[in-house]
PDB file of C-alpha atoms (C1' of nucleotides) in Angstrom:
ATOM      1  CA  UNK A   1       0.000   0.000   0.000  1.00  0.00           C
ATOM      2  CA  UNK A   2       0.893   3.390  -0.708  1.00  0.00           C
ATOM      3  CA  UNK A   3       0.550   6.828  -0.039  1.00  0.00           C
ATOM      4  CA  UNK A   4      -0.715   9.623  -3.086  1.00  0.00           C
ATOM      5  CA  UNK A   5       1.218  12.428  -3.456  1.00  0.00           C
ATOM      6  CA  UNK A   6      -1.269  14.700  -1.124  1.00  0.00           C
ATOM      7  CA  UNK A   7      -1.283  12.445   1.787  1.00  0.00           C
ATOM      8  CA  UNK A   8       2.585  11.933   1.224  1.00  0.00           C
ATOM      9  CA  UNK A   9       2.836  16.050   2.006  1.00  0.00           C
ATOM     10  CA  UNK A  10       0.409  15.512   5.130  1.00  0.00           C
ATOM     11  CA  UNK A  11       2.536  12.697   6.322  1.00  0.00           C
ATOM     12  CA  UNK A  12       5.254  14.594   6.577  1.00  0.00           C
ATOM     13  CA  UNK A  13       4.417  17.096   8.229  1.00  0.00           C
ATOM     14  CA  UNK A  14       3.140  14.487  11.058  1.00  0.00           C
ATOM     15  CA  UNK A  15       6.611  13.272  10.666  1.00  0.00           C
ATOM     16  CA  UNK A  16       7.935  16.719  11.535  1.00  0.00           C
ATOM     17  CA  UNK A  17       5.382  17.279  14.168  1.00  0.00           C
ATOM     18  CA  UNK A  18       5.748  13.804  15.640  1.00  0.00           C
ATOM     19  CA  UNK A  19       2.187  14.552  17.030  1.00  0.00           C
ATOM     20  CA  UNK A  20      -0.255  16.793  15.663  1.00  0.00           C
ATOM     21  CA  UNK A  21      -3.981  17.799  16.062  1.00  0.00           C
ATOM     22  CA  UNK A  22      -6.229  18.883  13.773  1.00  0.00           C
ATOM     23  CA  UNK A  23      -5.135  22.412  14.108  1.00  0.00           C
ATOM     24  CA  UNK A  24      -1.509  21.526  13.917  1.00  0.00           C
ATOM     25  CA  UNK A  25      -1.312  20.401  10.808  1.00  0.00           C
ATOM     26  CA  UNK A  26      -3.380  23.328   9.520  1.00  0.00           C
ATOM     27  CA  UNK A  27      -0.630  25.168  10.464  1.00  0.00           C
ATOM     28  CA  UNK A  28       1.927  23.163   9.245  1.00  0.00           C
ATOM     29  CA  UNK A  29       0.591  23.948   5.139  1.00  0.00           C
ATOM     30  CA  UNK A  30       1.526  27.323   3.682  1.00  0.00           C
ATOM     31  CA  UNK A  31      -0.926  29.944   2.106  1.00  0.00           C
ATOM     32  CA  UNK A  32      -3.289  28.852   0.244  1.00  0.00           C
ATOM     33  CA  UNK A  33      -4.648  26.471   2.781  1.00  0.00           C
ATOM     34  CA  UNK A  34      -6.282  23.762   2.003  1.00  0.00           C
ATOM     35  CA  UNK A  35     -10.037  23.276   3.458  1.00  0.00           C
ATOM     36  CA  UNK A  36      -9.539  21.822   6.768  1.00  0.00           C
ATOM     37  CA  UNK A  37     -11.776  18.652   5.435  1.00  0.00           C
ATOM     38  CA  UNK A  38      -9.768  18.438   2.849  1.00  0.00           C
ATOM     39  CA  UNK A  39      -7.152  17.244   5.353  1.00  0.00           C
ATOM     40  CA  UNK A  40      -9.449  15.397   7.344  1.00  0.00           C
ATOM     41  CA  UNK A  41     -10.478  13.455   4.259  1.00  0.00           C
ATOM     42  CA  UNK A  42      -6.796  12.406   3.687  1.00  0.00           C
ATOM     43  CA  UNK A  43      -6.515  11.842   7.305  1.00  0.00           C
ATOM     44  CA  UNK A  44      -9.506   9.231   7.212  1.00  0.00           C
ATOM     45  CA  UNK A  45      -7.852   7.791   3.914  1.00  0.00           C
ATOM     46  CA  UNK A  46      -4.349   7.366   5.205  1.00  0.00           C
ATOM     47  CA  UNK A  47      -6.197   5.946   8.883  1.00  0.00           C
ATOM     48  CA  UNK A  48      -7.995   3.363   6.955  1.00  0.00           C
ATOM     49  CA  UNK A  49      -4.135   2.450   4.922  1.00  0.00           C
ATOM     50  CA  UNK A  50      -3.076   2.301   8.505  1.00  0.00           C
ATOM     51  CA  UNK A  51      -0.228   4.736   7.975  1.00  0.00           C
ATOM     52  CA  UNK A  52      -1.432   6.941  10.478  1.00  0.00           C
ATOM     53  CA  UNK A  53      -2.925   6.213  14.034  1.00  0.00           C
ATOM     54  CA  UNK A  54      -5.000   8.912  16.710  1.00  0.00           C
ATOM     55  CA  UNK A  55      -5.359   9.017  20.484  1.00  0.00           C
ATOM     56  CA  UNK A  56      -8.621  10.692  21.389  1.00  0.00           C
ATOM     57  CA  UNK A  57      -8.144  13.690  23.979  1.00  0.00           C
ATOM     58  CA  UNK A  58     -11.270  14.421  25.144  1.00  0.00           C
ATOM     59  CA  UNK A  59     -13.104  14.957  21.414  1.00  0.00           C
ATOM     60  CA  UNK A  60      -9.529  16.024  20.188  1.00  0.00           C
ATOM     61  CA  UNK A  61      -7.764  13.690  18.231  1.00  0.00           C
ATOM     62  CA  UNK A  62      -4.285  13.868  18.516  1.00  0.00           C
ATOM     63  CA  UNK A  63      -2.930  12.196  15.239  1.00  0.00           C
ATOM     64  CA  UNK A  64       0.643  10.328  14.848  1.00  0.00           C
ATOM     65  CA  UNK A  65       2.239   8.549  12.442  1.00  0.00           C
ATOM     66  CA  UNK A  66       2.183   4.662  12.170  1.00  0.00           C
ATOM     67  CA  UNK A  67       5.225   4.423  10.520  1.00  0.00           C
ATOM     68  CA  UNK A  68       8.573   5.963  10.652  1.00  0.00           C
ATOM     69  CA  UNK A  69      10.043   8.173   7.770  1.00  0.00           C
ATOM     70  CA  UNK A  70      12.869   6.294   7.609  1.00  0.00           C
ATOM     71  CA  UNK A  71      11.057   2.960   6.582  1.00  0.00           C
ATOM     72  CA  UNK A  72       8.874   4.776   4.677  1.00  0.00           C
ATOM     73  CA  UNK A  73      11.596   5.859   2.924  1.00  0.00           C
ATOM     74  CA  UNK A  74      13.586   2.951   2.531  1.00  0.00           C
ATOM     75  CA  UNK A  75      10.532   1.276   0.764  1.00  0.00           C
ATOM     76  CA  UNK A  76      10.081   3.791  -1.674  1.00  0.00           C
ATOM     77  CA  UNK A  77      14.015   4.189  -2.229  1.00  0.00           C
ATOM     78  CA  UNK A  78      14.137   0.052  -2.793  1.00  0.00           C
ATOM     79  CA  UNK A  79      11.454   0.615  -5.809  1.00  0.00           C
ATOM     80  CA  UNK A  80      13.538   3.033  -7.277  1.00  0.00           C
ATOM     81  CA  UNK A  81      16.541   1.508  -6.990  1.00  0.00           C
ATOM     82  CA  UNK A  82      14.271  -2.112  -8.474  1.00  0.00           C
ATOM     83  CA  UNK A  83      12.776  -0.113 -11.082  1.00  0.00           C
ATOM     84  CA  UNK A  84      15.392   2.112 -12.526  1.00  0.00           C
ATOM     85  CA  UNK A  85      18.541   0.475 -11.506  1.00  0.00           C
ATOM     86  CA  UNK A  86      18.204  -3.130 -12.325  1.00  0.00           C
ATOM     87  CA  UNK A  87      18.401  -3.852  -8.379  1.00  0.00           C
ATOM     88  CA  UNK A  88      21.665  -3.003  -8.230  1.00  0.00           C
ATOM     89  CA  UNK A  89      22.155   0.085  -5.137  1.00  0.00           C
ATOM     90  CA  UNK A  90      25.557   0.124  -6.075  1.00  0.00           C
ATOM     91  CA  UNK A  91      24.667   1.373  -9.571  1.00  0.00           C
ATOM     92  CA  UNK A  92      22.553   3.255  -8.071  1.00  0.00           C
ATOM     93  CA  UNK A  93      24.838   5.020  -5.913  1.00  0.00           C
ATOM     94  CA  UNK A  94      27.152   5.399  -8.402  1.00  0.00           C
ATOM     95  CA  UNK A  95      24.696   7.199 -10.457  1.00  0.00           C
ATOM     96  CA  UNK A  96      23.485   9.212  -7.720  1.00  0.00           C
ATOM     97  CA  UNK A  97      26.995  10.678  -7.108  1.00  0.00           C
ATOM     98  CA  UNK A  98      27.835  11.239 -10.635  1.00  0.00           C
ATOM     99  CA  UNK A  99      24.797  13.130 -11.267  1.00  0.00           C
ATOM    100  CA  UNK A 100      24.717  15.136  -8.068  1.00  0.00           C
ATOM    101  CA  UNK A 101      27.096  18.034  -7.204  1.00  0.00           C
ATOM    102  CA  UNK A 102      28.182  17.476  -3.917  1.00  0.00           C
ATOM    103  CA  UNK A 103      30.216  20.009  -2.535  1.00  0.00           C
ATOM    104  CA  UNK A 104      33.788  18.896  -1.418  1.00  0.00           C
ATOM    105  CA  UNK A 105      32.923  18.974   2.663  1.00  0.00           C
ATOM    106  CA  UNK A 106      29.915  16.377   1.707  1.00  0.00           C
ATOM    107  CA  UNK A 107      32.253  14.357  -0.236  1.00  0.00           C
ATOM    108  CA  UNK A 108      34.300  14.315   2.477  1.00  0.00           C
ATOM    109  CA  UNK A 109      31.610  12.972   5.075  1.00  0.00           C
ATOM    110  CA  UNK A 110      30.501  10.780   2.433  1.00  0.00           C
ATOM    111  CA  UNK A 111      33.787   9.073   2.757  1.00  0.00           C
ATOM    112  CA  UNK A 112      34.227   9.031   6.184  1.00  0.00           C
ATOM    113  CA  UNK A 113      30.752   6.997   6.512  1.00  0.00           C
ATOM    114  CA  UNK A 114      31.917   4.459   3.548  1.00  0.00           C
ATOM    115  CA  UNK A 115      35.232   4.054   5.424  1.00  0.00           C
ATOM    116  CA  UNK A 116      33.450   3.458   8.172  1.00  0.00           C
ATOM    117  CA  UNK A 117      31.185   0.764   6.708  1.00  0.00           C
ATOM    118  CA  UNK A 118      34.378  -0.810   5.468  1.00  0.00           C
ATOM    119  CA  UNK A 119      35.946  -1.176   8.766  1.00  0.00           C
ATOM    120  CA  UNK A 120      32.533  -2.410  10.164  1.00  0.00           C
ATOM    121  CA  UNK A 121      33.358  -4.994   7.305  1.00  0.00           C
ATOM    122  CA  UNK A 122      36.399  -6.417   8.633  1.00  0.00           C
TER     123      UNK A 122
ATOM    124  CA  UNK B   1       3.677  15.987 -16.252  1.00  0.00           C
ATOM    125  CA  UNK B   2       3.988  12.978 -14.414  1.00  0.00           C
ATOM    126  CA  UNK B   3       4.083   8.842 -15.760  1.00  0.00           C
ATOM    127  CA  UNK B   4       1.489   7.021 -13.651  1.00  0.00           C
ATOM    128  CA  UNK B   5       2.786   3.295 -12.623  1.00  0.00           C
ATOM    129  CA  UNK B   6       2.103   1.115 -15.216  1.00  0.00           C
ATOM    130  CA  UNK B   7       3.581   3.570 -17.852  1.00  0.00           C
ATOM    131  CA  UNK B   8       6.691   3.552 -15.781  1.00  0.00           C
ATOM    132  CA  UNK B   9       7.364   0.186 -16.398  1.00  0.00           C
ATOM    133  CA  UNK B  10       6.029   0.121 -19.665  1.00  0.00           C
ATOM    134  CA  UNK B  11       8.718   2.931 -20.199  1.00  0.00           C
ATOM    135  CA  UNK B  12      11.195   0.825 -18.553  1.00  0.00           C
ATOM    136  CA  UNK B  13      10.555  -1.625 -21.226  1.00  0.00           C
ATOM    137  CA  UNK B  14      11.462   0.820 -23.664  1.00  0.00           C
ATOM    138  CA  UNK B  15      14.181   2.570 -22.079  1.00  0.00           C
ATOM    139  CA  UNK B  16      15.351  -1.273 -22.552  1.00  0.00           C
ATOM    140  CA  UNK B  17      14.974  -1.778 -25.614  1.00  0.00           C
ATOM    141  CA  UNK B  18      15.583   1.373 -27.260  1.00  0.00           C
ATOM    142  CA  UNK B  19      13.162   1.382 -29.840  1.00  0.00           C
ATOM    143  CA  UNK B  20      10.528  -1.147 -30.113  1.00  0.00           C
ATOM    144  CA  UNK B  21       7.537  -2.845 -31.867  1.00  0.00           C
ATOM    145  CA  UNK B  22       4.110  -3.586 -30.537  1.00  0.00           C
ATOM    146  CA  UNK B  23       5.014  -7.046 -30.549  1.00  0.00           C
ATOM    147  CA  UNK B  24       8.827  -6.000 -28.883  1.00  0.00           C
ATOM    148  CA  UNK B  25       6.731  -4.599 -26.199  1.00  0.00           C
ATOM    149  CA  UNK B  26       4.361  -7.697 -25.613  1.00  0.00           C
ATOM    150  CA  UNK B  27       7.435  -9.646 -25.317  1.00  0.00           C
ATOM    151  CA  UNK B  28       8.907  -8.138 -22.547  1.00  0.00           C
ATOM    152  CA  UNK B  29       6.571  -8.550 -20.141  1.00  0.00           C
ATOM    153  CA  UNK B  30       5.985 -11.635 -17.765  1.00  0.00           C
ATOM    154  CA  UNK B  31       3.369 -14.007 -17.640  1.00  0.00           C
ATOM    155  CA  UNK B  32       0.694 -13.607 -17.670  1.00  0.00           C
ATOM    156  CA  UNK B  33       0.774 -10.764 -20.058  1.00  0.00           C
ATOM    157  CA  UNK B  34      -1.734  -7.696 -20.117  1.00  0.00           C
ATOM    158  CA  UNK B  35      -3.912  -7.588 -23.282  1.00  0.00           C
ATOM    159  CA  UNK B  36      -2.660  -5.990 -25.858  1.00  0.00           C
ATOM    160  CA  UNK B  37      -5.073  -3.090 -26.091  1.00  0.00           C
ATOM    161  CA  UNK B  38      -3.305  -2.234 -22.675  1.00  0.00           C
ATOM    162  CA  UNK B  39      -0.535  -1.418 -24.077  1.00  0.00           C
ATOM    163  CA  UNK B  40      -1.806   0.764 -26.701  1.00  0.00           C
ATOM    164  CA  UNK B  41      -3.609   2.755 -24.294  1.00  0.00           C
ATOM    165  CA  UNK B  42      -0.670   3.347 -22.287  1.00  0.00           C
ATOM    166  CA  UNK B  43       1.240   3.735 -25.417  1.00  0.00           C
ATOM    167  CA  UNK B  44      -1.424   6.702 -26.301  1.00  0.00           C
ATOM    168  CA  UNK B  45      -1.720   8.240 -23.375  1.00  0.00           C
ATOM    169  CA  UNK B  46       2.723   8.207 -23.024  1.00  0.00           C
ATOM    170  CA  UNK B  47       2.145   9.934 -26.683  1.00  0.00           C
ATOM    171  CA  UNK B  48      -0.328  12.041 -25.353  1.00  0.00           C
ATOM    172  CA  UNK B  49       2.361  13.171 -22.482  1.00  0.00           C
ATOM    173  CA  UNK B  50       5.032  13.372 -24.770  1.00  0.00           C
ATOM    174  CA  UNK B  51       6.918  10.892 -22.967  1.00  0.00           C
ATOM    175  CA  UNK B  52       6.339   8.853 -26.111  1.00  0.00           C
ATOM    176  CA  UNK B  53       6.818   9.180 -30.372  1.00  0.00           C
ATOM    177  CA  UNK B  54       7.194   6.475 -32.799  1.00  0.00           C
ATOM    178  CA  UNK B  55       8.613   6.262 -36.231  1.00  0.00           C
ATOM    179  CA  UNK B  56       5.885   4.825 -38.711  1.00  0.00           C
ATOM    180  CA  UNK B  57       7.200   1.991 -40.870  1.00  0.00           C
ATOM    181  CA  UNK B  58       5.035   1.256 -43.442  1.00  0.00           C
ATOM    182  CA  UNK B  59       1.921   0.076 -41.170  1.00  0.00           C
ATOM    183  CA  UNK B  60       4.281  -1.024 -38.114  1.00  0.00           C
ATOM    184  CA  UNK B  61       5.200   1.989 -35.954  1.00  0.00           C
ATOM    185  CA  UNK B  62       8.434   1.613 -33.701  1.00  0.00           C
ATOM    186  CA  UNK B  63       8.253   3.221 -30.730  1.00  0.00           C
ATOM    187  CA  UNK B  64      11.496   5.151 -29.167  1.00  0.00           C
ATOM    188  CA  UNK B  65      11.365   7.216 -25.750  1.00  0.00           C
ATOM    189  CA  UNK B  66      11.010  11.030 -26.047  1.00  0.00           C
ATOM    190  CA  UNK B  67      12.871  11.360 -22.302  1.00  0.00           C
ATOM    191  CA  UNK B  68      16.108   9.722 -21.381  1.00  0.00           C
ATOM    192  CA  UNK B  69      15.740   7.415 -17.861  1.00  0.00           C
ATOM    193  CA  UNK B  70      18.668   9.612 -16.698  1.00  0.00           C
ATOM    194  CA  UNK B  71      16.641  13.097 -16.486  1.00  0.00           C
ATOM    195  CA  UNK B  72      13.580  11.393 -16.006  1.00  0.00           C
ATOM    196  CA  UNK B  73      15.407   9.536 -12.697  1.00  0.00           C
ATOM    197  CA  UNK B  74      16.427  12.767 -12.017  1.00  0.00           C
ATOM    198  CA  UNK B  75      14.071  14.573 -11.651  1.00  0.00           C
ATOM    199  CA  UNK B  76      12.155  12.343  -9.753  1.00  0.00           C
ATOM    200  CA  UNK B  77      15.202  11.606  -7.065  1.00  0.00           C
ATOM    201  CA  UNK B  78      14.793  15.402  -6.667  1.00  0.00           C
ATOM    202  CA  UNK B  79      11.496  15.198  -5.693  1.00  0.00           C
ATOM    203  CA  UNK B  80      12.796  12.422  -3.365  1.00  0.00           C
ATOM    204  CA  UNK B  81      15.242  14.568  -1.743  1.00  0.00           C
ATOM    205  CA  UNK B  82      13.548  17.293  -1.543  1.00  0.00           C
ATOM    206  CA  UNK B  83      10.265  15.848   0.583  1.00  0.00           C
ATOM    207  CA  UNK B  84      12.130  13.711   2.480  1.00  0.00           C
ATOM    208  CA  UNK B  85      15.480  14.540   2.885  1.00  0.00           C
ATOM    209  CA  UNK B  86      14.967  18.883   3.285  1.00  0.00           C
ATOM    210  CA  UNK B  87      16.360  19.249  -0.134  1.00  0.00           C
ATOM    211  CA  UNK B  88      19.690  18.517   0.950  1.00  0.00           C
ATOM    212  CA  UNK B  89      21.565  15.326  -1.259  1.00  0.00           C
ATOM    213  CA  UNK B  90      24.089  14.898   1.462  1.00  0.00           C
ATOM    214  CA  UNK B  91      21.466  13.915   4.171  1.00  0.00           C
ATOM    215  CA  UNK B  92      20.444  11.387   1.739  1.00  0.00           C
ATOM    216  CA  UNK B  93      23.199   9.852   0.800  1.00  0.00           C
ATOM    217  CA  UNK B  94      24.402   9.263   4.379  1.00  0.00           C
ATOM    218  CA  UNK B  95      21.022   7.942   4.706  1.00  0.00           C
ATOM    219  CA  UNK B  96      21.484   5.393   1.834  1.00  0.00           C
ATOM    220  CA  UNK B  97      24.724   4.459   2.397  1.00  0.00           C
ATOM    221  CA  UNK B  98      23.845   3.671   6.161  1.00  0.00           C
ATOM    222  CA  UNK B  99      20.676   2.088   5.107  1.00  0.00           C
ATOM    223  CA  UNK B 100      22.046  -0.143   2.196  1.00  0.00           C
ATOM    224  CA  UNK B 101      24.357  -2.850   2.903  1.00  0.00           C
ATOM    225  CA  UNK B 102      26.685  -2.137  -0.253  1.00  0.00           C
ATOM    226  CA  UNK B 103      29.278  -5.026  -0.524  1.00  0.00           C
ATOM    227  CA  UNK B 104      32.455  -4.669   0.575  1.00  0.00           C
ATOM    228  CA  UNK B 105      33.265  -4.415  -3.476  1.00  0.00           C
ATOM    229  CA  UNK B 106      30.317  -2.002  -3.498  1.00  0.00           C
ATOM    230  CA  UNK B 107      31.867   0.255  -1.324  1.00  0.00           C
ATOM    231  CA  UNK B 108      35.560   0.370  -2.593  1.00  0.00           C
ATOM    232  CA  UNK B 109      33.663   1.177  -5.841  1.00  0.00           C
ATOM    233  CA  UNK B 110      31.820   4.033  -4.356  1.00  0.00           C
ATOM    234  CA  UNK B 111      34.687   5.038  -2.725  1.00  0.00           C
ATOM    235  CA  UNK B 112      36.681   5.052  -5.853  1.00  0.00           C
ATOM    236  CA  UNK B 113      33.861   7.531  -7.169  1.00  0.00           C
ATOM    237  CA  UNK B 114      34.258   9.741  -4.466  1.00  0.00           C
ATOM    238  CA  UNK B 115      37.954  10.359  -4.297  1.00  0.00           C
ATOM    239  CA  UNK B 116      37.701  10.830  -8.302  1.00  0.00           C
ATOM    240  CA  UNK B 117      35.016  13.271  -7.825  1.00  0.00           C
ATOM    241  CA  UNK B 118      37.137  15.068  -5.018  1.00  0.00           C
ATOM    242  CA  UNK B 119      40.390  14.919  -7.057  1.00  0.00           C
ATOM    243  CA  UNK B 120      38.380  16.988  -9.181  1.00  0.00           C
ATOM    244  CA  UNK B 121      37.417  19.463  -6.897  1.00  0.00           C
ATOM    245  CA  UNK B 122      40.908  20.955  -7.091  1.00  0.00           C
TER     246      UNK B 122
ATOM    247  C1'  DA C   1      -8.101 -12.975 -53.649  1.00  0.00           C
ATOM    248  C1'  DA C   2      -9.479 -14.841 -49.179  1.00  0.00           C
ATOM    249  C1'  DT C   3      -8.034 -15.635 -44.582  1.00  0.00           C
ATOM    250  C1'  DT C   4      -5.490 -14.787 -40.622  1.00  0.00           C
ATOM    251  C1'  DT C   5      -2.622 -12.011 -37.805  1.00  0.00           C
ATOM    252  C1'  DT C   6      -1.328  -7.795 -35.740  1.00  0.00           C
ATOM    253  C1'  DA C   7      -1.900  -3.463 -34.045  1.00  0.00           C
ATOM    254  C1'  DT C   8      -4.764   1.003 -33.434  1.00  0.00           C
ATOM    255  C1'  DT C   9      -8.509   3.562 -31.906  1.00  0.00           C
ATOM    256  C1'  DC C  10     -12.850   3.949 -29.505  1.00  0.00           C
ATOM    257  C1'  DT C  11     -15.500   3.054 -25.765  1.00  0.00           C
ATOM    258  C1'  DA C  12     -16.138   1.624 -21.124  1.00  0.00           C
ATOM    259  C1'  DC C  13     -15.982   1.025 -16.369  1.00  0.00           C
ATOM    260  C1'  DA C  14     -14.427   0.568 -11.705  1.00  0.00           C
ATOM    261  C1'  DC C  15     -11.069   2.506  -8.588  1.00  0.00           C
ATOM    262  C1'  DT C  16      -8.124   6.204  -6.822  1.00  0.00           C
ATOM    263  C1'  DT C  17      -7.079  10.932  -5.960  1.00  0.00           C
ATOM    264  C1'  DG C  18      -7.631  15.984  -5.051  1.00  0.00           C
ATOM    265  C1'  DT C  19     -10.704  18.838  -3.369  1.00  0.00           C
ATOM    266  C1'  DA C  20     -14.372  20.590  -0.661  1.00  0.00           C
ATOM    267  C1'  DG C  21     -19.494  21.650   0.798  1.00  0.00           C
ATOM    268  C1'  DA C  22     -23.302  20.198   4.181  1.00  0.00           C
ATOM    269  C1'  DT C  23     -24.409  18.304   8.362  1.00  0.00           C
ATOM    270  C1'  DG C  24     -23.973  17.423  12.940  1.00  0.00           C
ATOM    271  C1'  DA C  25     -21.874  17.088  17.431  1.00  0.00           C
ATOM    272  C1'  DA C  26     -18.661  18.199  20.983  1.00  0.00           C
ATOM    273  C1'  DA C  27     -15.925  21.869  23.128  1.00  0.00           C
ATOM    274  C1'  DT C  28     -15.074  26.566  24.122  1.00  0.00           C
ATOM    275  C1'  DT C  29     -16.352  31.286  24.723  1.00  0.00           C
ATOM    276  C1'  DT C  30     -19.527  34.870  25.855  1.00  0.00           C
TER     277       DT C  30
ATOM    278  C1'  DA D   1     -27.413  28.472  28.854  1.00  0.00           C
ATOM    279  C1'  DA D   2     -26.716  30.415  24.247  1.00  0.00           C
ATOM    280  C1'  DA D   3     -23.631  31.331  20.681  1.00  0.00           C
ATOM    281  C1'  DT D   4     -19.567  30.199  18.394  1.00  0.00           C
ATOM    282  C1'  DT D   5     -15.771  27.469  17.057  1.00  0.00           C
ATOM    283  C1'  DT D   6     -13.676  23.194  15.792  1.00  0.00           C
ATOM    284  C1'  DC D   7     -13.604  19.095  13.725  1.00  0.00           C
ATOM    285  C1'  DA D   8     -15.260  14.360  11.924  1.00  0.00           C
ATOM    286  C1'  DT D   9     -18.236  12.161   8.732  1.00  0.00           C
ATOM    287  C1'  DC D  10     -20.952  11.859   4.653  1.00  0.00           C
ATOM    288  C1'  DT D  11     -21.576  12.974   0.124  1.00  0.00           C
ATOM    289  C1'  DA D  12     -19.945  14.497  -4.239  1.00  0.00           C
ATOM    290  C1'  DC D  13     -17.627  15.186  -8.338  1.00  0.00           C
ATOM    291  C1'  DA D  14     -14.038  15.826 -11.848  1.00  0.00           C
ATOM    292  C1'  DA D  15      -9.656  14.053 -13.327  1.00  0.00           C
ATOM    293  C1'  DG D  16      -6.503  10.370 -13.624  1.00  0.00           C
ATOM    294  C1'  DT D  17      -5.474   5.227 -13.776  1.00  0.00           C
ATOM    295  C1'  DG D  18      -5.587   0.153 -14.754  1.00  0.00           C
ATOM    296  C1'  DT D  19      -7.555  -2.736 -17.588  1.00  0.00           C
ATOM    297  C1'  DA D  20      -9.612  -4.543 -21.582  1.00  0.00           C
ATOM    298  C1'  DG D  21     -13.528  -5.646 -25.193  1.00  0.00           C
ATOM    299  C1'  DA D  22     -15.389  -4.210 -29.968  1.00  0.00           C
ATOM    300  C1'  DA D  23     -14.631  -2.473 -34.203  1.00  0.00           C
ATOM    301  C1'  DT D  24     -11.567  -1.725 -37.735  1.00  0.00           C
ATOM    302  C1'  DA D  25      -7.786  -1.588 -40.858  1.00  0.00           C
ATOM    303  C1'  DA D  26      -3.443  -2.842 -42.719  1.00  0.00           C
ATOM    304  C1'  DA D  27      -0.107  -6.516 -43.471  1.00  0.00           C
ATOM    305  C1'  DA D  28       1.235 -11.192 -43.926  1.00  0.00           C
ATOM    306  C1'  DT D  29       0.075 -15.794 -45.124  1.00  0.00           C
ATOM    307  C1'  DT D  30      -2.230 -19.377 -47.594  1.00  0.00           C
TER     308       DT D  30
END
DNA sequence: AATTTTATTCTACACTTGTAGATGAAATTT
DNA sequence: AAATTTCATCTACAAGTGTAGAATAAAATT
């Protein structure tokens, strides 16, 4: 199951706000605003996909995310990497840094963490 | 514009292949097969989106991919990075690299790529 | 030339998505 | 307590998607 591009926005701003009511996440969107059942309607969808849970407070509902960005992510980003890159991450990555201008400090830290990996290797 | 699903892999197909036939198309899918009016109506609506042109010859048109997968990926790890990872690539790489377990081959590859790319730099 | 194969367009239909009004009920403010 | 605010649910509707049958036409085969 997955999440449509509006209810991808919505989730992450519950991802930023960890915990959000109705009137949170209102806040969270920029001018122009949505309607506010416009957000309640992606709220029921993405409750009934179980990506998103509620704790009632009093009538309140105070809304939080079922699962974490990270897996989210990692989900999406193994797709991708299926789709477009023959399964391979390492083609991947080696796309990825080709194609992207990373300035020479990122580089840098990019290194350290593969040197790292390699050690964790050994 | 955006491809929906099924003419993503459909364009996979013919990022494959190049240029293709109908019947080229058919082909590469896997049992069981959609019908073949599927196809076409993907293939019309790709047309439509100018993802899509085709070369008539004689009856027989052969199909070739308006977009290369490069800017098309590219555009769409964009997106990626910029919902999820606050626009910046070097938070997501250190995400993928952490989150991938790259070979130790993998790695020494990537880290080949890096030290080319910082060479570079100066 | 008649038949068969192959591919295109048209039409269709259910499902998803983006968006929001109407309605109603609880909570808060006056 | 009455009025107002806040929010969830229900209903709705247009656009986009996945999927494919019917009709048709050109090409290949017999």
């Amino acid at each position: 199951m997955k999440l449509s591009r509006a209810e991808e926005e919505l989730m992450n701003h519950l991802w930023r706000l960890k915990r959000a009511f109705m009137k949170d996440l209102m806040d969270s969107y920029p001018e122009p605003k949505p309607a506010s059942t416009t957000i309640s309607t992606l709220l029921k969808r993405m409750q009934d996909k179980e990506f998103v849970g509620y704790e009632a407070n009093g009538k309140l509902r105070e809304y939080f995310p079922l699962v974490s960005k990270e897996s989210y992510f990692s989900k999406h980003l193994k797709g991708l990497i299926k789709n477009f890159f023959n399964d391979s991450p390492a083609q991947f990555a080696s796309f990825f840094t080709k194609k992207t201008e990373l300035s020479e400090e990122e580089l840098l830290g990019l290194k350290r963490i593969i040197e790292d990996q390699l050690n964790q290797k050994k």
